[in-house]
Amino acid sequence: MRLPKRLILAAGLGAMAARNVLKSPYDLGGKSVLITGGSRGLGLALTREFSARGARLMLVARDTEELDRAAASLRASGATVHTVSGDLTLQADIERIVEEAARVYGGLDVLVNNAGLIQVGPLENMTEADFREIMEINAFAPLRLTRAALPLLRARRGRVLIVSSIGGKVAVPHLAPYSMSKFAVTGLGQALRAELAREGVGVTTVCPWLMRTGSPRHAEVKGQQAKEYALFATMDNLPVLSLDAGTAARRMVTALVRGEAEVMVGGFALLLRYAQALAPGLTADMLALGNRFLPGPTTSSGSVRGAEVETPLTRNNPVKRAAEQEYNEG
């Protein structure tokens, strides 16, 4: 006997609703949370959200001065914070970071893989070295750190949050290496979710839209650098188009607490995800059309940080300046 499609759909929706109702939320009170890239930008927004929910924090970044500033601001609001500097592309540093979490907090409850690199520019100006560099920090670092932290996470039936991007679901022109790395880490999140569940470790992957974090100034820019950066920094700071970083962080932490597998953060992210799933050909055509309006390639493959090619348009953007100040991106 064949069941009607509507009955099957209703049963599926009912099962999803029951799962959300019956599953207890994960209490963050007193939990130890290790956050990579936690000294600025989205990482700092996430630390504030975790702290507001009662968690104890360990911030990881390469820049000790940024870490000190972030820790001071968090402690001023009553947060429990420990910092450790390290390079996530080095296995020795990864092991030292995990050992520090065990020493300071006696274990680890939550690992947040947030640290990342972004490169902006035409594909023609991107080298294979660019792809390899961004894969190391955006994809392999979360893999290595999660594997190193697994004994601690297993012991506490902990959680892992992987910060991917809508670029990990839909490849965006002039962000080819970034999209490749985010597709990889989204797949990693799905694989970890399936394989670590039996060990009591939950994994949540979040794919946010553009966010006002103040981070474009740290992007590596290629091609017509000033034009590329002006476009990227402006779109990243448009209030209607981009997300407030604090709001995005709250949605991400809520997804972790609820035990969600994968969440699109922001209405535009959800819309683009569905467009890609339902009409991949049309979506690809629209992205190809949009690419025609972006700055063309140059003969040089050299890159600069966004902060080095500021223009009056980007430097005097009040929304951008406010985000940089709020999220330690000075």
Tab-separated table of C-alpha atoms in Angstrom:
chain	number	residue	atom	x	y	z
A	1	MET	CA	0.000	0.000	0.000
A	2	ARG	CA	1.435	3.343	-1.035
A	3	LEU	CA	1.174	6.176	1.489
A	4	PRO	CA	0.026	9.568	0.197
A	5	LYS	CA	2.845	12.070	-0.212
A	6	ARG	CA	1.057	14.558	2.038
A	7	LEU	CA	0.893	11.988	4.834
A	8	ILE	CA	4.615	11.268	4.526
A	9	LEU	CA	5.379	15.005	4.581
A	10	ALA	CA	3.138	15.561	7.606
A	11	ALA	CA	4.790	12.671	9.442
A	12	GLY	CA	8.238	14.092	8.695
A	13	LEU	CA	7.284	17.567	9.901
A	14	GLY	CA	5.724	16.066	13.011
A	15	ALA	CA	8.884	14.129	13.793
A	16	MET	CA	10.985	17.279	13.419
A	17	ALA	CA	8.678	19.245	15.710
A	18	ALA	CA	8.667	16.471	18.328
A	19	ARG	CA	12.457	16.333	18.277
A	20	ASN	CA	12.727	20.055	18.973
A	21	VAL	CA	10.155	19.917	21.784
A	22	LEU	CA	11.409	16.808	23.555
A	23	LYS	CA	15.160	17.448	23.364
A	24	SER	CA	16.474	19.366	26.371
A	25	PRO	CA	18.539	22.483	25.597
A	26	TYR	CA	22.230	22.384	26.443
A	27	ASP	CA	22.884	24.436	29.580
A	28	LEU	CA	25.960	26.646	29.160
A	29	GLY	CA	26.092	27.731	32.798
A	30	GLY	CA	29.584	27.030	34.156
A	31	LYS	CA	30.695	25.309	30.941
A	32	SER	CA	34.215	25.844	29.600
A	33	VAL	CA	34.238	27.194	26.036
A	34	LEU	CA	37.304	27.452	23.798
A	35	ILE	CA	36.844	29.944	20.951
A	36	THR	CA	39.370	30.306	18.139
A	37	GLY	CA	39.686	33.734	16.605
A	38	GLY	CA	38.039	34.982	19.796
A	39	SER	CA	39.933	38.259	20.123
A	40	ARG	CA	38.020	40.266	17.525
A	41	GLY	CA	35.180	40.326	15.009
A	42	LEU	CA	32.606	37.557	15.103
A	43	GLY	CA	34.769	35.622	17.581
A	44	LEU	CA	34.500	38.460	20.092
A	45	ALA	CA	30.736	38.681	19.513
A	46	LEU	CA	30.503	34.942	20.232
A	47	THR	CA	32.539	35.268	23.439
A	48	ARG	CA	30.142	37.918	24.705
A	49	GLU	CA	27.142	35.723	23.953
A	50	PHE	CA	28.640	32.658	25.627
A	51	SER	CA	29.610	34.752	28.651
A	52	ALA	CA	26.092	36.174	28.895
A	53	ARG	CA	24.852	32.583	29.177
A	54	GLY	CA	27.193	31.808	32.060
A	55	ALA	CA	30.082	30.097	30.275
A	56	ARG	CA	33.767	30.334	31.187
A	57	LEU	CA	35.889	31.412	28.252
A	58	MET	CA	39.229	30.547	26.699
A	59	LEU	CA	40.124	32.851	23.814
A	60	VAL	CA	42.632	31.737	21.175
A	61	ALA	CA	44.299	34.015	18.613
A	62	ARG	CA	47.738	34.786	17.245
A	63	ASP	CA	47.945	38.435	18.347
A	64	THR	CA	48.588	38.771	22.091
A	65	GLU	CA	47.758	42.493	22.157
A	66	GLU	CA	44.349	41.853	20.589
A	67	LEU	CA	43.780	39.039	23.083
A	68	ASP	CA	44.649	41.298	26.011
A	69	ARG	CA	42.274	44.037	24.845
A	70	ALA	CA	39.444	41.568	24.300
A	71	ALA	CA	39.996	39.891	27.676
A	72	ALA	CA	40.048	43.245	29.476
A	73	SER	CA	36.741	44.301	27.946
A	74	LEU	CA	35.132	40.959	28.798
A	75	ARG	CA	36.392	40.944	32.390
A	76	ALA	CA	35.025	44.462	32.826
A	77	SER	CA	31.571	43.006	32.185
A	78	GLY	CA	32.110	40.171	34.674
A	79	ALA	CA	33.258	37.394	32.327
A	80	THR	CA	35.614	34.588	33.341
A	81	VAL	CA	38.319	34.679	30.679
A	82	HIS	CA	41.638	32.995	29.987
A	83	THR	CA	43.671	33.674	26.845
A	84	VAL	CA	46.242	31.658	24.936
A	85	SER	CA	48.088	32.732	21.809
A	86	GLY	CA	48.931	30.256	19.086
A	87	ASP	CA	49.050	29.462	15.385
A	88	LEU	CA	46.352	26.968	14.433
A	89	THR	CA	48.332	25.798	11.425
A	90	LEU	CA	50.956	24.334	13.797
A	91	GLN	CA	50.179	20.984	15.421
A	92	ALA	CA	52.403	21.770	18.401
A	93	ASP	CA	50.388	24.934	19.119
A	94	ILE	CA	47.110	23.050	18.783
A	95	GLU	CA	48.229	20.468	21.332
A	96	ARG	CA	49.450	23.196	23.683
A	97	ILE	CA	46.096	25.008	23.427
A	98	VAL	CA	44.147	21.862	24.306
A	99	GLU	CA	46.479	21.114	27.212
A	100	GLU	CA	45.949	24.664	28.480
A	101	ALA	CA	42.172	24.192	28.437
A	102	ALA	CA	42.553	21.034	30.513
A	103	ARG	CA	44.933	22.753	32.935
A	104	VAL	CA	42.886	25.915	33.454
A	105	TYR	CA	39.337	24.541	33.452
A	106	GLY	CA	39.930	20.863	34.178
A	107	GLY	CA	38.497	19.870	30.800
A	108	LEU	CA	36.533	21.242	27.879
A	109	ASP	CA	32.785	21.404	27.259
A	110	VAL	CA	32.489	23.399	24.029
A	111	LEU	CA	34.883	23.969	21.129
A	112	VAL	CA	34.103	26.834	18.756
A	113	ASN	CA	35.992	26.684	15.449
A	114	ASN	CA	35.655	30.282	14.345
A	115	ALA	CA	39.118	31.493	13.245
A	116	GLY	CA	39.345	32.089	9.530
A	117	LEU	CA	40.951	33.864	6.627
A	118	ILE	CA	39.276	35.585	3.696
A	119	GLN	CA	40.750	36.465	0.296
A	120	VAL	CA	38.964	38.758	-2.156
A	121	GLY	CA	39.674	39.084	-5.857
A	122	PRO	CA	39.236	37.554	-9.333
A	123	LEU	CA	39.995	33.870	-9.820
A	124	GLU	CA	42.638	34.801	-12.422
A	125	ASN	CA	44.676	36.568	-9.735
A	126	MET	CA	44.427	33.728	-7.221
A	127	THR	CA	47.317	31.266	-7.082
A	128	GLU	CA	47.339	27.660	-5.945
A	129	ALA	CA	49.278	28.861	-2.908
A	130	ASP	CA	46.294	31.067	-2.002
A	131	PHE	CA	43.978	28.064	-2.059
A	132	ARG	CA	46.367	26.007	0.051
A	133	GLU	CA	46.862	28.809	2.580
A	134	ILE	CA	43.166	29.343	3.193
A	135	MET	CA	42.430	25.617	3.354
A	136	GLU	CA	44.978	25.284	6.160
A	137	ILE	CA	43.284	27.787	8.451
A	138	ASN	CA	39.626	27.489	7.385
A	139	ALA	CA	39.369	23.705	6.967
A	140	PHE	CA	42.359	21.767	8.285
A	141	ALA	CA	42.728	23.784	11.498
A	142	PRO	CA	39.164	22.937	12.655
A	143	LEU	CA	39.798	19.291	11.793
A	144	ARG	CA	43.073	19.124	13.725
A	145	LEU	CA	41.820	21.071	16.729
A	146	THR	CA	38.624	19.047	16.999
A	147	ARG	CA	40.540	15.776	16.845
A	148	ALA	CA	43.023	16.993	19.459
A	149	ALA	CA	40.188	18.110	21.775
A	150	LEU	CA	38.088	14.956	21.355
A	151	PRO	CA	39.264	13.193	24.544
A	152	LEU	CA	38.197	16.217	26.601
A	153	LEU	CA	34.907	16.609	24.714
A	154	ARG	CA	34.060	12.912	25.046
A	155	ALA	CA	34.652	13.035	28.792
A	156	ARG	CA	32.073	15.807	29.183
A	157	ARG	CA	29.719	14.857	26.340
A	158	GLY	CA	30.510	18.251	24.916
A	159	ARG	CA	29.626	20.259	21.844
A	160	VAL	CA	31.434	21.561	18.763
A	161	LEU	CA	30.398	24.685	16.862
A	162	ILE	CA	31.805	25.082	13.349
A	163	VAL	CA	31.461	28.530	11.804
A	164	SER	CA	31.190	28.119	8.047
A	165	SER	CA	29.475	30.594	5.702
A	166	ILE	CA	26.791	30.841	3.073
A	167	GLY	CA	29.897	30.696	0.866
A	168	GLY	CA	30.130	27.078	2.023
A	169	LYS	CA	26.802	26.356	0.328
A	170	VAL	CA	26.876	28.670	-2.695
A	171	ALA	CA	30.170	29.681	-4.315
A	172	VAL	CA	30.373	33.449	-4.676
A	173	PRO	CA	32.374	35.208	-7.446
A	174	HIS	CA	35.687	36.748	-6.354
A	175	LEU	CA	35.724	34.533	-3.248
A	176	ALA	CA	36.827	31.278	-4.891
A	177	PRO	CA	39.446	30.127	-2.336
A	178	TYR	CA	37.183	31.176	0.522
A	179	SER	CA	34.199	29.285	-0.890
A	180	MET	CA	36.305	26.186	-1.495
A	181	SER	CA	37.510	26.206	2.118
A	182	LYS	CA	34.025	26.823	3.502
A	183	PHE	CA	32.507	24.032	1.403
A	184	ALA	CA	35.185	21.792	2.921
A	185	VAL	CA	34.482	22.814	6.517
A	186	THR	CA	30.722	22.472	5.993
A	187	GLY	CA	31.322	18.899	4.847
A	188	LEU	CA	33.584	18.353	7.833
A	189	GLY	CA	30.809	19.520	10.137
A	190	GLN	CA	28.346	17.080	8.585
A	191	ALA	CA	30.820	14.193	8.868
A	192	LEU	CA	31.696	14.990	12.483
A	193	ARG	CA	28.015	15.288	13.362
A	194	ALA	CA	27.283	11.787	12.071
A	195	GLU	CA	30.336	10.066	13.525
A	196	LEU	CA	30.654	11.714	16.935
A	197	ALA	CA	26.999	11.387	17.944
A	198	ARG	CA	27.514	7.870	19.273
A	199	GLU	CA	30.263	9.234	21.530
A	200	GLY	CA	27.951	11.829	23.010
A	201	VAL	CA	29.567	14.797	21.246
A	202	GLY	CA	27.181	17.088	19.402
A	203	VAL	CA	28.264	19.101	16.350
A	204	THR	CA	26.536	22.184	14.945
A	205	THR	CA	27.546	23.933	11.719
A	206	VAL	CA	26.380	27.498	11.091
A	207	CYS	CA	26.422	29.243	7.707
A	208	PRO	CA	25.975	32.993	8.176
A	209	TRP	CA	25.334	35.731	5.659
A	210	LEU	CA	27.393	38.945	5.560
A	211	MET	CA	27.894	40.342	9.060
A	212	ARG	CA	28.946	43.735	10.380
A	213	THR	CA	32.000	42.540	12.318
A	214	GLY	CA	34.559	45.138	11.211
A	215	SER	CA	36.742	42.386	9.767
A	216	PRO	CA	37.032	43.392	6.045
A	217	ARG	CA	40.122	45.466	6.872
A	218	HIS	CA	41.962	42.187	7.575
A	219	ALA	CA	40.972	40.561	4.269
A	220	GLU	CA	43.677	39.775	1.710
A	221	VAL	CA	42.762	41.695	-1.445
A	222	LYS	CA	43.922	40.966	-5.004
A	223	GLY	CA	43.247	42.295	-8.479
A	224	GLN	CA	42.087	45.912	-8.610
A	225	GLN	CA	42.684	46.130	-4.899
A	226	ALA	CA	41.106	49.485	-4.009
A	227	LYS	CA	37.937	48.731	-6.007
A	228	GLU	CA	37.687	45.167	-4.694
A	229	TYR	CA	38.041	46.309	-1.108
A	230	ALA	CA	35.649	49.251	-1.479
A	231	LEU	CA	32.948	46.937	-2.835
A	232	PHE	CA	33.537	44.213	-0.247
A	233	ALA	CA	33.740	46.550	2.744
A	234	THR	CA	30.670	48.524	1.660
A	235	MET	CA	28.452	45.467	1.124
A	236	ASP	CA	29.642	43.997	4.431
A	237	ASN	CA	28.428	47.101	6.268
A	238	LEU	CA	25.064	47.830	4.653
A	239	PRO	CA	22.503	47.656	7.494
A	240	VAL	CA	19.723	46.147	5.353
A	241	LEU	CA	21.954	43.711	3.496
A	242	SER	CA	24.274	42.608	6.320
A	243	LEU	CA	23.573	41.160	9.763
A	244	ASP	CA	24.297	42.743	13.112
A	245	ALA	CA	27.186	40.658	14.514
A	246	GLY	CA	25.689	40.416	17.992
A	247	THR	CA	22.392	39.144	16.604
A	248	ALA	CA	24.206	36.629	14.400
A	249	ALA	CA	26.264	35.392	17.370
A	250	ARG	CA	23.116	34.929	19.440
A	251	ARG	CA	21.512	32.815	16.703
A	252	MET	CA	24.659	30.692	16.402
A	253	VAL	CA	24.890	29.991	20.121
A	254	THR	CA	21.164	29.237	20.225
A	255	ALA	CA	21.651	26.698	17.409
A	256	LEU	CA	24.390	25.031	19.485
A	257	VAL	CA	22.241	25.005	22.616
A	258	ARG	CA	19.336	23.456	20.703
A	259	GLY	CA	21.589	20.823	19.185
A	260	GLU	CA	20.847	21.796	15.587
A	261	ALA	CA	22.858	20.048	12.877
A	262	GLU	CA	23.158	22.909	10.394
A	263	VAL	CA	21.691	26.404	10.404
A	264	MET	CA	21.619	29.207	7.851
A	265	VAL	CA	22.026	32.480	9.742
A	266	GLY	CA	20.167	35.353	8.113
A	267	GLY	CA	17.232	35.529	5.733
A	268	PHE	CA	19.399	36.163	2.661
A	269	ALA	CA	21.505	33.089	3.491
A	270	LEU	CA	18.386	30.942	3.698
A	271	LEU	CA	17.004	32.396	0.467
A	272	LEU	CA	20.223	31.806	-1.468
A	273	ARG	CA	20.533	28.286	-0.036
A	274	TYR	CA	17.046	27.371	-1.245
A	275	ALA	CA	17.633	29.022	-4.618
A	276	GLN	CA	20.743	26.892	-5.090
A	277	ALA	CA	18.911	23.724	-4.037
A	278	LEU	CA	15.786	24.277	-6.128
A	279	ALA	CA	17.208	26.055	-9.174
A	280	PRO	CA	20.972	25.474	-9.376
A	281	GLY	CA	21.200	26.401	-13.050
A	282	LEU	CA	19.339	29.686	-12.625
A	283	THR	CA	21.358	30.527	-9.500
A	284	ALA	CA	24.624	29.873	-11.344
A	285	ASP	CA	23.478	32.066	-14.237
A	286	MET	CA	22.579	34.910	-11.879
A	287	LEU	CA	25.953	34.681	-10.126
A	288	ALA	CA	27.727	34.641	-13.492
A	289	LEU	CA	25.779	37.749	-14.495
A	290	GLY	CA	26.755	39.468	-11.251
A	291	ASN	CA	30.394	38.614	-11.871
A	292	ARG	CA	30.325	40.699	-15.054
A	293	PHE	CA	29.860	43.819	-12.942
A	294	LEU	CA	32.797	43.114	-10.611
A	295	PRO	CA	36.290	44.614	-11.142
A	296	GLY	CA	38.347	42.708	-13.702
A	297	PRO	CA	41.678	40.959	-13.074
A	298	THR	CA	45.113	42.558	-13.255
A	299	THR	CA	48.491	41.251	-14.366
A	300	SER	CA	49.752	41.002	-10.782
A	301	SER	CA	48.984	38.259	-8.251
A	302	GLY	CA	50.160	40.409	-5.336
A	303	SER	CA	47.879	40.959	-2.347
A	304	VAL	CA	47.438	43.601	0.341
A	305	ARG	CA	45.391	43.789	3.514
A	306	GLY	CA	42.178	45.716	3.177
A	307	ALA	CA	43.364	48.317	5.673
A	308	GLU	CA	46.159	49.252	3.264
A	309	VAL	CA	43.776	50.296	0.488
A	310	GLU	CA	41.196	52.258	2.431
A	311	THR	CA	39.484	55.009	0.445
A	312	PRO	CA	37.435	57.965	1.723
A	313	LEU	CA	34.326	55.890	0.925
A	314	THR	CA	35.354	53.070	3.264
A	315	ARG	CA	37.321	55.079	5.815
A	316	ASN	CA	34.436	57.464	6.500
A	317	ASN	CA	31.687	54.836	6.583
A	318	PRO	CA	30.156	55.363	10.051
A	319	VAL	CA	28.656	51.851	10.207
A	320	LYS	CA	32.014	50.298	9.363
A	321	ARG	CA	33.882	52.451	11.894
A	322	ALA	CA	31.401	51.598	14.634
A	323	ALA	CA	31.747	47.854	13.958
A	324	GLU	CA	35.551	48.068	13.983
A	325	GLN	CA	35.494	49.848	17.329
A	326	GLU	CA	32.932	47.525	18.905
A	327	TYR	CA	34.658	44.323	17.829
A	328	ASN	CA	38.315	45.176	18.489
A	329	GLU	CA	39.225	45.521	14.802
A	330	GLY	CA	41.334	48.650	15.151
